[in-house]
Short mmCIF file of C-alpha atoms in Angstrom, two decimals:
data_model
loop_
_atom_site.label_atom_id
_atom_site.label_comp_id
_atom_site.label_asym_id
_atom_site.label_seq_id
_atom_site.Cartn_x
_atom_site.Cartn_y
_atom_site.Cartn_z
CA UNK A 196 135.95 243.25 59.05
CA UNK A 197 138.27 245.31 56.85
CA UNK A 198 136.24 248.41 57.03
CA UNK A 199 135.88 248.09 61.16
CA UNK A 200 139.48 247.93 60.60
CA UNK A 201 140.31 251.02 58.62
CA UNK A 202 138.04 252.91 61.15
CA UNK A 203 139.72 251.65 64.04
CA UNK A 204 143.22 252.37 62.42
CA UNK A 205 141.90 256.52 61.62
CA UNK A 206 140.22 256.49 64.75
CA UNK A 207 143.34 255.94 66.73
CA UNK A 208 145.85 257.92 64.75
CA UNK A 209 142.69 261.06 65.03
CA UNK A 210 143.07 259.74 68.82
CA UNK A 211 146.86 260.37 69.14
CA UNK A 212 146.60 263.25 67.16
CA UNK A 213 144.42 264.82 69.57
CA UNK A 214 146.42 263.54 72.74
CA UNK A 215 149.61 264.32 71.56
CA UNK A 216 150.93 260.61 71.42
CA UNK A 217 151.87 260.21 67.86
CA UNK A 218 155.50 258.60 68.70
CA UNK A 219 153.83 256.28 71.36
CA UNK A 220 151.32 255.46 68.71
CA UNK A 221 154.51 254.51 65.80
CA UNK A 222 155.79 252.63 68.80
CA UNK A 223 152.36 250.68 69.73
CA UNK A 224 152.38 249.48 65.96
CA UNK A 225 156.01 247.88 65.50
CA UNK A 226 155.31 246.27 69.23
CA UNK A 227 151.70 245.21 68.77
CA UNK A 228 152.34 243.16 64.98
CA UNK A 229 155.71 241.54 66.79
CA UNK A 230 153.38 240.29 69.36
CA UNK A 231 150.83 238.83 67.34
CA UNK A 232 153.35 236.90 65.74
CA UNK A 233 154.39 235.58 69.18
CA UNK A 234 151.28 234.82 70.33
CA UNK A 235 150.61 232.77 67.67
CA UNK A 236 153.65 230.48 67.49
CA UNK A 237 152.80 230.33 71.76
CA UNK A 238 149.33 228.79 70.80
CA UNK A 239 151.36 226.05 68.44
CA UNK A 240 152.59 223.59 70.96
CA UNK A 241 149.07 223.33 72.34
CA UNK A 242 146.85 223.49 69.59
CA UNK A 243 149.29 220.60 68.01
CA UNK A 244 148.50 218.42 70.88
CA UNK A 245 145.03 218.76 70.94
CA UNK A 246 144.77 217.69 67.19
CA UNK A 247 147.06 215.32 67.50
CA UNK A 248 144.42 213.82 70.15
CA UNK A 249 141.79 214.82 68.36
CA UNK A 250 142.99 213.15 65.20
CA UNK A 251 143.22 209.98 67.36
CA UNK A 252 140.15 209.86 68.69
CA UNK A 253 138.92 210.40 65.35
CA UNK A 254 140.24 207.33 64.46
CA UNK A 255 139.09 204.99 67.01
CA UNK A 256 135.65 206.14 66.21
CA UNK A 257 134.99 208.23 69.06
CA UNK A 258 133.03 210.35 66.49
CA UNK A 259 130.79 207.53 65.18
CA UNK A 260 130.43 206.45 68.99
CA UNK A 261 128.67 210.04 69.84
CA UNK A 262 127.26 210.45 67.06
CA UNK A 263 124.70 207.31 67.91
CA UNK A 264 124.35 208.77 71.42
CA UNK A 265 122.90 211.62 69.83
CA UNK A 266 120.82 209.95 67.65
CA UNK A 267 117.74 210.20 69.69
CA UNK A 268 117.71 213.77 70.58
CA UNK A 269 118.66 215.06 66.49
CA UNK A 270 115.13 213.07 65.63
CA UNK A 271 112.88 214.88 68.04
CA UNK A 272 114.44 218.24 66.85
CA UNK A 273 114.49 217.47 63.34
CA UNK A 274 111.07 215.81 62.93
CA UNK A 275 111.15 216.65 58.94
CA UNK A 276 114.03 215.02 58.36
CA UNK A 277 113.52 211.02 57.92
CA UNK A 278 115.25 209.54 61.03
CA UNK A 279 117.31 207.13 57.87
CA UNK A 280 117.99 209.36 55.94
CA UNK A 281 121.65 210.36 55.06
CA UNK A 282 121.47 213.97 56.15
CA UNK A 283 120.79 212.81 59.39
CA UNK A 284 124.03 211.00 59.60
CA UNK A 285 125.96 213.43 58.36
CA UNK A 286 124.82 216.38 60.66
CA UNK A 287 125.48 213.47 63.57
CA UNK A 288 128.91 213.35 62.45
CA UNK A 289 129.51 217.37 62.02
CA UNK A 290 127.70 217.98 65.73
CA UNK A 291 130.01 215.00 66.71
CA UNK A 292 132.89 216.44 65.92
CA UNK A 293 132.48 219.80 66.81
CA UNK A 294 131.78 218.68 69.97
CA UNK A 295 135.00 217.29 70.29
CA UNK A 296 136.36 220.44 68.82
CA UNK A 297 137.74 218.86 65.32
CA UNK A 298 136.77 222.08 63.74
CA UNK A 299 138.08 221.49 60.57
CA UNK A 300 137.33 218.00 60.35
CA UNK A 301 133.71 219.24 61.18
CA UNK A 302 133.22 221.40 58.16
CA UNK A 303 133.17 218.85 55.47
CA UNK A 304 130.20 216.90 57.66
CA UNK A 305 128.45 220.34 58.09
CA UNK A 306 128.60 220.89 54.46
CA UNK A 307 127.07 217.50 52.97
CA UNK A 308 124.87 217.89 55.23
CA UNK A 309 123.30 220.72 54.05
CA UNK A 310 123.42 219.19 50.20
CA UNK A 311 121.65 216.75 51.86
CA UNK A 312 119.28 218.80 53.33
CA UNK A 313 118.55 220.47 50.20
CA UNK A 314 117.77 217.66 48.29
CA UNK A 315 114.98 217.33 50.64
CA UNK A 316 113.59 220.94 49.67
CA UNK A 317 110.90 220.25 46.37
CA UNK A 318 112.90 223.28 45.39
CA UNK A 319 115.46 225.71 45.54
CA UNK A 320 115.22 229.07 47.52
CA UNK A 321 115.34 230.14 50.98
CA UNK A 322 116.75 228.08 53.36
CA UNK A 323 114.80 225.33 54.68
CA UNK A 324 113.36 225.18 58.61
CA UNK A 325 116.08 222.43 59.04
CA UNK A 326 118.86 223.96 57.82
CA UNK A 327 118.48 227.07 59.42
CA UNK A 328 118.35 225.11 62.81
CA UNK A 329 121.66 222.92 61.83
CA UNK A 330 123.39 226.41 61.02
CA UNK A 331 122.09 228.08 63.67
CA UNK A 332 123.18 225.17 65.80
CA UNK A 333 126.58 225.31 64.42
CA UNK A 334 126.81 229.22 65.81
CA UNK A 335 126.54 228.09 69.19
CA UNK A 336 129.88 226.62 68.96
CA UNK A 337 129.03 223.17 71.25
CA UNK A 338 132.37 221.80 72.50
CA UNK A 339 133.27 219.49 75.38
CA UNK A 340 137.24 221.22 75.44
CA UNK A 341 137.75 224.68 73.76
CA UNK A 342 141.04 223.69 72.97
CA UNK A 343 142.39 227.21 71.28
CA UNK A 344 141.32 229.13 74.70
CA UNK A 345 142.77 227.13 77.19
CA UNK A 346 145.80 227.29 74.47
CA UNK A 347 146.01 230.84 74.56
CA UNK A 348 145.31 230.71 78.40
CA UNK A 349 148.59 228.44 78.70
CA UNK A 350 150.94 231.05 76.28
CA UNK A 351 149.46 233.71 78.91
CA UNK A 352 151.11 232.28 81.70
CA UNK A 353 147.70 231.29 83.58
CA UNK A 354 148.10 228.99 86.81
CA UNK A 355 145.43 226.84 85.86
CA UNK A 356 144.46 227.11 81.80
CA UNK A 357 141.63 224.87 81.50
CA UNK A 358 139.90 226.34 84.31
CA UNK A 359 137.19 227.37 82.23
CA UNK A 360 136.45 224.22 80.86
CA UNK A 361 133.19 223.96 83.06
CA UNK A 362 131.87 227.28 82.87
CA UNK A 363 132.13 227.55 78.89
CA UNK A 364 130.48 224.16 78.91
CA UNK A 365 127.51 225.85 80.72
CA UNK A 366 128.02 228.98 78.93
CA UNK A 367 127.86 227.47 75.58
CA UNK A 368 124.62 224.97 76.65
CA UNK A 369 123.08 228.51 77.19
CA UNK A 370 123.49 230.10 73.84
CA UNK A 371 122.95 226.57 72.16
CA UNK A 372 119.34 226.14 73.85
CA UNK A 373 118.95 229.78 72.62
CA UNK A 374 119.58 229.09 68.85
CA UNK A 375 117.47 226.02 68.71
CA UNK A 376 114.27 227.85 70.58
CA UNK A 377 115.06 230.93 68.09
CA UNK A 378 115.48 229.21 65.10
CA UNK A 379 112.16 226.61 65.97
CA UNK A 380 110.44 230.00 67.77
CA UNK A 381 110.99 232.73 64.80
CA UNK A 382 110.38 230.11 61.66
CA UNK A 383 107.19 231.60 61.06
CA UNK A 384 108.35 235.30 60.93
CA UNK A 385 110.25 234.37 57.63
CA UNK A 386 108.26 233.18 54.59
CA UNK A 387 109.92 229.48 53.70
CA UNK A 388 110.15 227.25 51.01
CA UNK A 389 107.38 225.40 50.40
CA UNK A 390 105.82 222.76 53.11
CA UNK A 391 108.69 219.69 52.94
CA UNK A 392 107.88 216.49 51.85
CA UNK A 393 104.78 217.89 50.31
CA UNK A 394 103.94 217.34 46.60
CA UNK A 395 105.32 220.34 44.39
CA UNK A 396 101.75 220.70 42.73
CA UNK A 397 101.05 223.67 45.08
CA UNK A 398 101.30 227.21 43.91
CA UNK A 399 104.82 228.48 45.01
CA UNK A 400 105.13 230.46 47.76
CA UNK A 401 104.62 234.47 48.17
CA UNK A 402 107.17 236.01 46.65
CA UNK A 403 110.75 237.55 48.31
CA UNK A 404 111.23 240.21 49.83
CA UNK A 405 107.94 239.62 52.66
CA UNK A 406 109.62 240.00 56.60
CA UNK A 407 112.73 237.90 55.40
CA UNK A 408 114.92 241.31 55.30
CA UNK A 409 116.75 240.24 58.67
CA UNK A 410 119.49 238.80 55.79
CA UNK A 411 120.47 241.75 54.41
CA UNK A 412 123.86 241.79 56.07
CA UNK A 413 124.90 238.24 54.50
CA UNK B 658 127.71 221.71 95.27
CA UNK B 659 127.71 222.27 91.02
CA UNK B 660 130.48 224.81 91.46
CA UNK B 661 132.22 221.86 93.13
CA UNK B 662 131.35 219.60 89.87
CA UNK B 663 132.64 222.11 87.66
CA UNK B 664 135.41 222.74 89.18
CA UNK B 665 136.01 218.61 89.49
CA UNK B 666 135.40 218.44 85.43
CA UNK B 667 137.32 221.12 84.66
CA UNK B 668 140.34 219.86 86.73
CA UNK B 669 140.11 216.55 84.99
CA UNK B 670 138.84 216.83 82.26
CA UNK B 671 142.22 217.53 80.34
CA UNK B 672 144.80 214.58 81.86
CA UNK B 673 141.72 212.29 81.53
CA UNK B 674 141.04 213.08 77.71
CA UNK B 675 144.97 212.80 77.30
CA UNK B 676 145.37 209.47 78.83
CA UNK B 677 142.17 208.00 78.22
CA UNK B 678 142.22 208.72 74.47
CA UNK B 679 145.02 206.96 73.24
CA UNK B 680 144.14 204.14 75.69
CA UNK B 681 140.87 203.65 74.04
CA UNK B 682 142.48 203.85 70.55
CA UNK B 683 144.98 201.08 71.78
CA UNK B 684 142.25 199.31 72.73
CA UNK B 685 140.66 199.89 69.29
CA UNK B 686 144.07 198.48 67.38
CA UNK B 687 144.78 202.12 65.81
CA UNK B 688 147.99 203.27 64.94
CA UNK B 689 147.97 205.88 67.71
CA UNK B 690 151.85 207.72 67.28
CA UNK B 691 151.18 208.27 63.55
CA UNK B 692 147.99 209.74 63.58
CA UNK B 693 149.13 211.81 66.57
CA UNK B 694 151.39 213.02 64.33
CA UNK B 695 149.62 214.16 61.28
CA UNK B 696 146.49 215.46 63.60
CA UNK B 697 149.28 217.61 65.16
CA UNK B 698 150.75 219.14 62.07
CA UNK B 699 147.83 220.68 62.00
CA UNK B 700 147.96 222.39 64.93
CA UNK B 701 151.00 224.09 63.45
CA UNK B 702 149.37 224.72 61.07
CA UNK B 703 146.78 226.39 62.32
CA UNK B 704 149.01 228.54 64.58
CA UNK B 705 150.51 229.99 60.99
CA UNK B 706 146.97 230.42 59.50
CA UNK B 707 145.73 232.72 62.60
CA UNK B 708 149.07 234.69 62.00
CA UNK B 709 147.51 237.09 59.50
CA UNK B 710 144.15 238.15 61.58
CA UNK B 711 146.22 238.09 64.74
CA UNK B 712 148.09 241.17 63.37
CA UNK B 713 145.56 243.14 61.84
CA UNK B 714 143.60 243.01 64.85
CA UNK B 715 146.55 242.89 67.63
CA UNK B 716 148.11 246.40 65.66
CA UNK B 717 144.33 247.92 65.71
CA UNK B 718 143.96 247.25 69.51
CA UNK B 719 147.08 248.28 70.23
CA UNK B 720 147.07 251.47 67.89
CA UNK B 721 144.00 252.11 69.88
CA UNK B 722 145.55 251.96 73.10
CA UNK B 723 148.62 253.91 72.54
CA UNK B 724 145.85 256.76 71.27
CA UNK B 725 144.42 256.87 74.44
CA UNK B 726 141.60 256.66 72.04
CA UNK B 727 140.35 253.15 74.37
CA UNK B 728 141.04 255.03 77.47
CA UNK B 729 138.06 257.68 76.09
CA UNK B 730 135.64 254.69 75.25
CA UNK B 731 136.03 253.02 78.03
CA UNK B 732 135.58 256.41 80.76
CA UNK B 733 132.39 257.10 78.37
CA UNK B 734 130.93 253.30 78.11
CA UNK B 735 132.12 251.93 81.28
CA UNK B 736 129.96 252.99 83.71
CA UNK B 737 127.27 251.18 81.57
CA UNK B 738 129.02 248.02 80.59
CA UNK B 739 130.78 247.89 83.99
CA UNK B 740 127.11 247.52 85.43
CA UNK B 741 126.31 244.94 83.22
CA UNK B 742 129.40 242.85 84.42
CA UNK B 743 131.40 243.36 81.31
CA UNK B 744 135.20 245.32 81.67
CA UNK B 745 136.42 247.58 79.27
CA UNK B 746 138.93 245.27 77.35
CA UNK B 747 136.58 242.83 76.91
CA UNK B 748 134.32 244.94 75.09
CA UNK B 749 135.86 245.37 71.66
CA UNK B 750 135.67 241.19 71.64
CA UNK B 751 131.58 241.72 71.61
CA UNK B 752 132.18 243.26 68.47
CA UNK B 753 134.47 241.43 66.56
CA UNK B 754 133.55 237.38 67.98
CA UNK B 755 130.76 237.23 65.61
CA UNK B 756 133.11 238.75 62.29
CA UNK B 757 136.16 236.80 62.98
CA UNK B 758 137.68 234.21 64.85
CA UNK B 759 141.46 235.13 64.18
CA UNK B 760 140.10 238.62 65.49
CA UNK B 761 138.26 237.43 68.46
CA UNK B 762 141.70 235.48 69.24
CA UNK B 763 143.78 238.92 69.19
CA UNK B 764 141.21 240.27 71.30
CA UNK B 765 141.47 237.45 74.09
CA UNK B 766 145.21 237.52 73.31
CA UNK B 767 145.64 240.93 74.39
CA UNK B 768 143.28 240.68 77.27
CA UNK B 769 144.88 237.68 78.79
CA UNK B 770 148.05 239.75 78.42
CA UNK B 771 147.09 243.13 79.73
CA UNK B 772 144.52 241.75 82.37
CA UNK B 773 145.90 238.37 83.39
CA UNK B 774 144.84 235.16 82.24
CA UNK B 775 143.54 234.47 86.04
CA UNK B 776 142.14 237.75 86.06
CA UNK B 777 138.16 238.33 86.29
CA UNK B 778 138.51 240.36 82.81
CA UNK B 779 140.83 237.28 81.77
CA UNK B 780 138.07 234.73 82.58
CA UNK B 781 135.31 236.40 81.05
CA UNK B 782 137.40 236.75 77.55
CA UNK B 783 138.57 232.98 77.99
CA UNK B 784 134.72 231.61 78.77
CA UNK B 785 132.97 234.39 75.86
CA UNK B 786 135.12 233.08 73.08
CA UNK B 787 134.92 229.50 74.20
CA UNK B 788 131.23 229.46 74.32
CA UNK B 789 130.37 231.52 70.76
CA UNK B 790 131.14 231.15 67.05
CA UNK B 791 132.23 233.25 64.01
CA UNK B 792 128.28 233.42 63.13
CA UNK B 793 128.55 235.35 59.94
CA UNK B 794 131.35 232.81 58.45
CA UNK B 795 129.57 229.73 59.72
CA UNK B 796 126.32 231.06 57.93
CA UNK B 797 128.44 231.93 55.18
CA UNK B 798 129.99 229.09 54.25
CA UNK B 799 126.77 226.56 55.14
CA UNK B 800 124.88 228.41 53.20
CA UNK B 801 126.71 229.41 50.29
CA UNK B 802 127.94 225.74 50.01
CA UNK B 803 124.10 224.93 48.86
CA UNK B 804 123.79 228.11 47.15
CA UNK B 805 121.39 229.89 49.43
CA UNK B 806 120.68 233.48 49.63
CA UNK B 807 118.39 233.46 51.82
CA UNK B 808 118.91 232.25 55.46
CA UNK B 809 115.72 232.97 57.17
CA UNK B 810 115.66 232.96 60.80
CA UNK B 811 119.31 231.57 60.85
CA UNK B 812 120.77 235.14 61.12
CA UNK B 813 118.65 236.29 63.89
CA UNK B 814 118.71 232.64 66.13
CA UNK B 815 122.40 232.93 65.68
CA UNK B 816 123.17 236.26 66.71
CA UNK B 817 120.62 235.63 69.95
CA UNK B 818 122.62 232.63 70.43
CA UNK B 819 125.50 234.70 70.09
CA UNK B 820 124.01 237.51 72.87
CA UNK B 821 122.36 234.61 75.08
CA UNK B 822 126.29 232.96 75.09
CA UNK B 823 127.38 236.29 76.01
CA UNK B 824 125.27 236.96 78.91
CA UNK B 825 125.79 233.70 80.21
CA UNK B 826 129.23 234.02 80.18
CA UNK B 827 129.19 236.94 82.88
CA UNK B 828 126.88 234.88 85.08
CA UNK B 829 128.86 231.57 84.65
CA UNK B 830 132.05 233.78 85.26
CA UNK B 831 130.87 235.81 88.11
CA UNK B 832 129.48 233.07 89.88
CA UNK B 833 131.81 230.58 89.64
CA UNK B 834 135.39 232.55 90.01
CA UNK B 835 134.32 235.05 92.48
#
């Protein structure tokens, strides 16, 4: 981010250089950070109602509530994980609340329940076919109200800001039914950690550096 | 006839998630004002945390615009991306929705402002950032949590997730708003 940053930053003042608008340019800068600060006290009143909702939902276990409505389809897409076993719950709860766009509240879920996850793995190492489906998952950004859009939408002056409701809900079933067909579809493409649930008396896997180099950039 | 339903969901889907909430957590004997409360400090919260990206990127853009310097990109990659459905604002938010979300936020920020928030452009922004995530600090965090280097196909089901939410969005867009 920083360096796509800096070159945006030379490539405009080269820009205005060229064109002549180096005042408009000083201008543009003063304006543009005075905005940004506008913008994001406009996104406050909304984004505080939501979590305030959010937070009470939380608490009259909406989260638990879908997270056992889900139950059935997590099993048949994570058929290595034991349907009992405490990851399981906690990636219910993190896909749960994402879904109802807790966002923070999601991240602590998400996180135990890759620890959990791991302790599945007979070892350290690359990441295992499960949890590069949950993270993957996660990427497609499933939620039933994108809260900070129609937020932004609303300090925009829109007629109607949760118009889009709908269409990101279809949008976002797209890219999710992408990620999960990727991440089950590519799995053999990058050497993994040895077979789960298997005992570790097997010789350990080739070693790094096979067709995994799509994670360079990480 | 689905159009319809969307448009149906999307109409009520906000007044019936604000009274039906607190309803059901009346229902469920939870304190509902005082949780309201704390779940919406963070909201303010949040709007202070964004503050930082939201300038860095909102000064870029509109450095970029005073140039002229967007006016060149988009006469030299707009007859391209306008084929593909895709406006010239909306294209920086390709790049940066994957990077960062307080970015991605500027970028629909200053769309919704310069384009309209009812405007096709508008939509598009409004429906593309709704429907992806800040991949690389999703992975990041996930990962490093567990200490894991290597992600496997993570990166690459993510970033087609990322593309597939992206192309879906001008369909979804263009079919439904126009």
């Amino acid at each position: 981010m920083g360096a796509i940053l800096a070159v945006l930053f030379a490539v405009s003042v080269a820009a205005a250089a060229v064109n002549g608008r180096m005042e408009a340019l000083t201008g543009a800068v003063v304006q543009s950070a005075q905005q940004a600060v506008a913008l994001a006290l406009g996104l406050a009143g909304v984004m505080a109602l939501w979590l305030g909702l959010m937070k009470v939902a939380e608490e009259a276990g909406l989260v638990g509530l879908l997270a056992r409505a889900a139950r059935p389809l997590l099993r048949r897409l994570f058929p290595e994980v034991p349907p009992d076993h405490p990851a399981m719950g906690a990636m219910l709860m993190n896909l749960s609340a994402n879904l109802l766009g807790l966002g923070n509240a999601a991240t602590p879920f998400g996180l135990e329940a890759m620890r959990r996850l791991e302790e599945l793995k007979p070892a350290p190492g690359p990441a295992s076919d499960a949890q590069a489906l949950f993270c993957a998952m996660n990427t497609a950004s499933l939620q039933l109200v994108p809260a900070t859009v129609i937020a932004l939408r609303a300090a925009a002056g829109s007629r109607a800001p949760a118009e889009i409701i709908g269409a990101t809900l279809l949008a976002t079933s797209c890219s999710i039914v992408v990620a999960v067909a990727a991440a089950k579809g590519l799995r053999r493409l990058y050497p993994g950690p040895p077979a789960q649930g298997g005992p570790a008396d097997r010789p350990p896997p080739s070693p790094p550096g096979g067709a995994g180099g799509g994670a360079s950039p990480c | 006839m689905l159009r319809h339903a969307l448009e149906l969901a999307s109409a009520w889907a906000v007044p019936l998630l604000v009274a039906g909430i607190p309803l059901f957590a009346l229902a469920r004997k939870v304190k509902v004002y005082p949780a309201f409360v704390e779940g919406a400090k963070q909201g303010f919260e949040t709007a202070v945390r964004i503050m930082p990206p939201l300038v860095a990127v909102l000064v870029a853009l509109g450095m970029l615009r005073a140039s002229g310097a967007l006016d060149l990109a988009a006469r030299a990659l707009g007859p391209l991306t306008g084929r593909l459905g895709i406006p010239a604002p909306v294209l920086p938010l390709l790049l940066v929705r994957p990077l960062s979300g307080g970015g991605a936020l500027g970028v629909v920020g200053d769309v919704l402002r310069s384009e309209g928030p009812d405007s096709y452009a508008g939509r598009l922004a409004s429906v593309m950032a709704g429907s992806t995530e800040t991949t690389f600090y999703v992975l990041a965090v996930y990962m490093g949590a567990v200490g894991i280097t290597r992600y496997r196909q993570a990166l690459p089901a993510a970033l087609l997730a990322d593309l597939a939410g992206f192309a879906a969005s001008v369909l979804v867009v263009r079919a439904l708003f126009s």
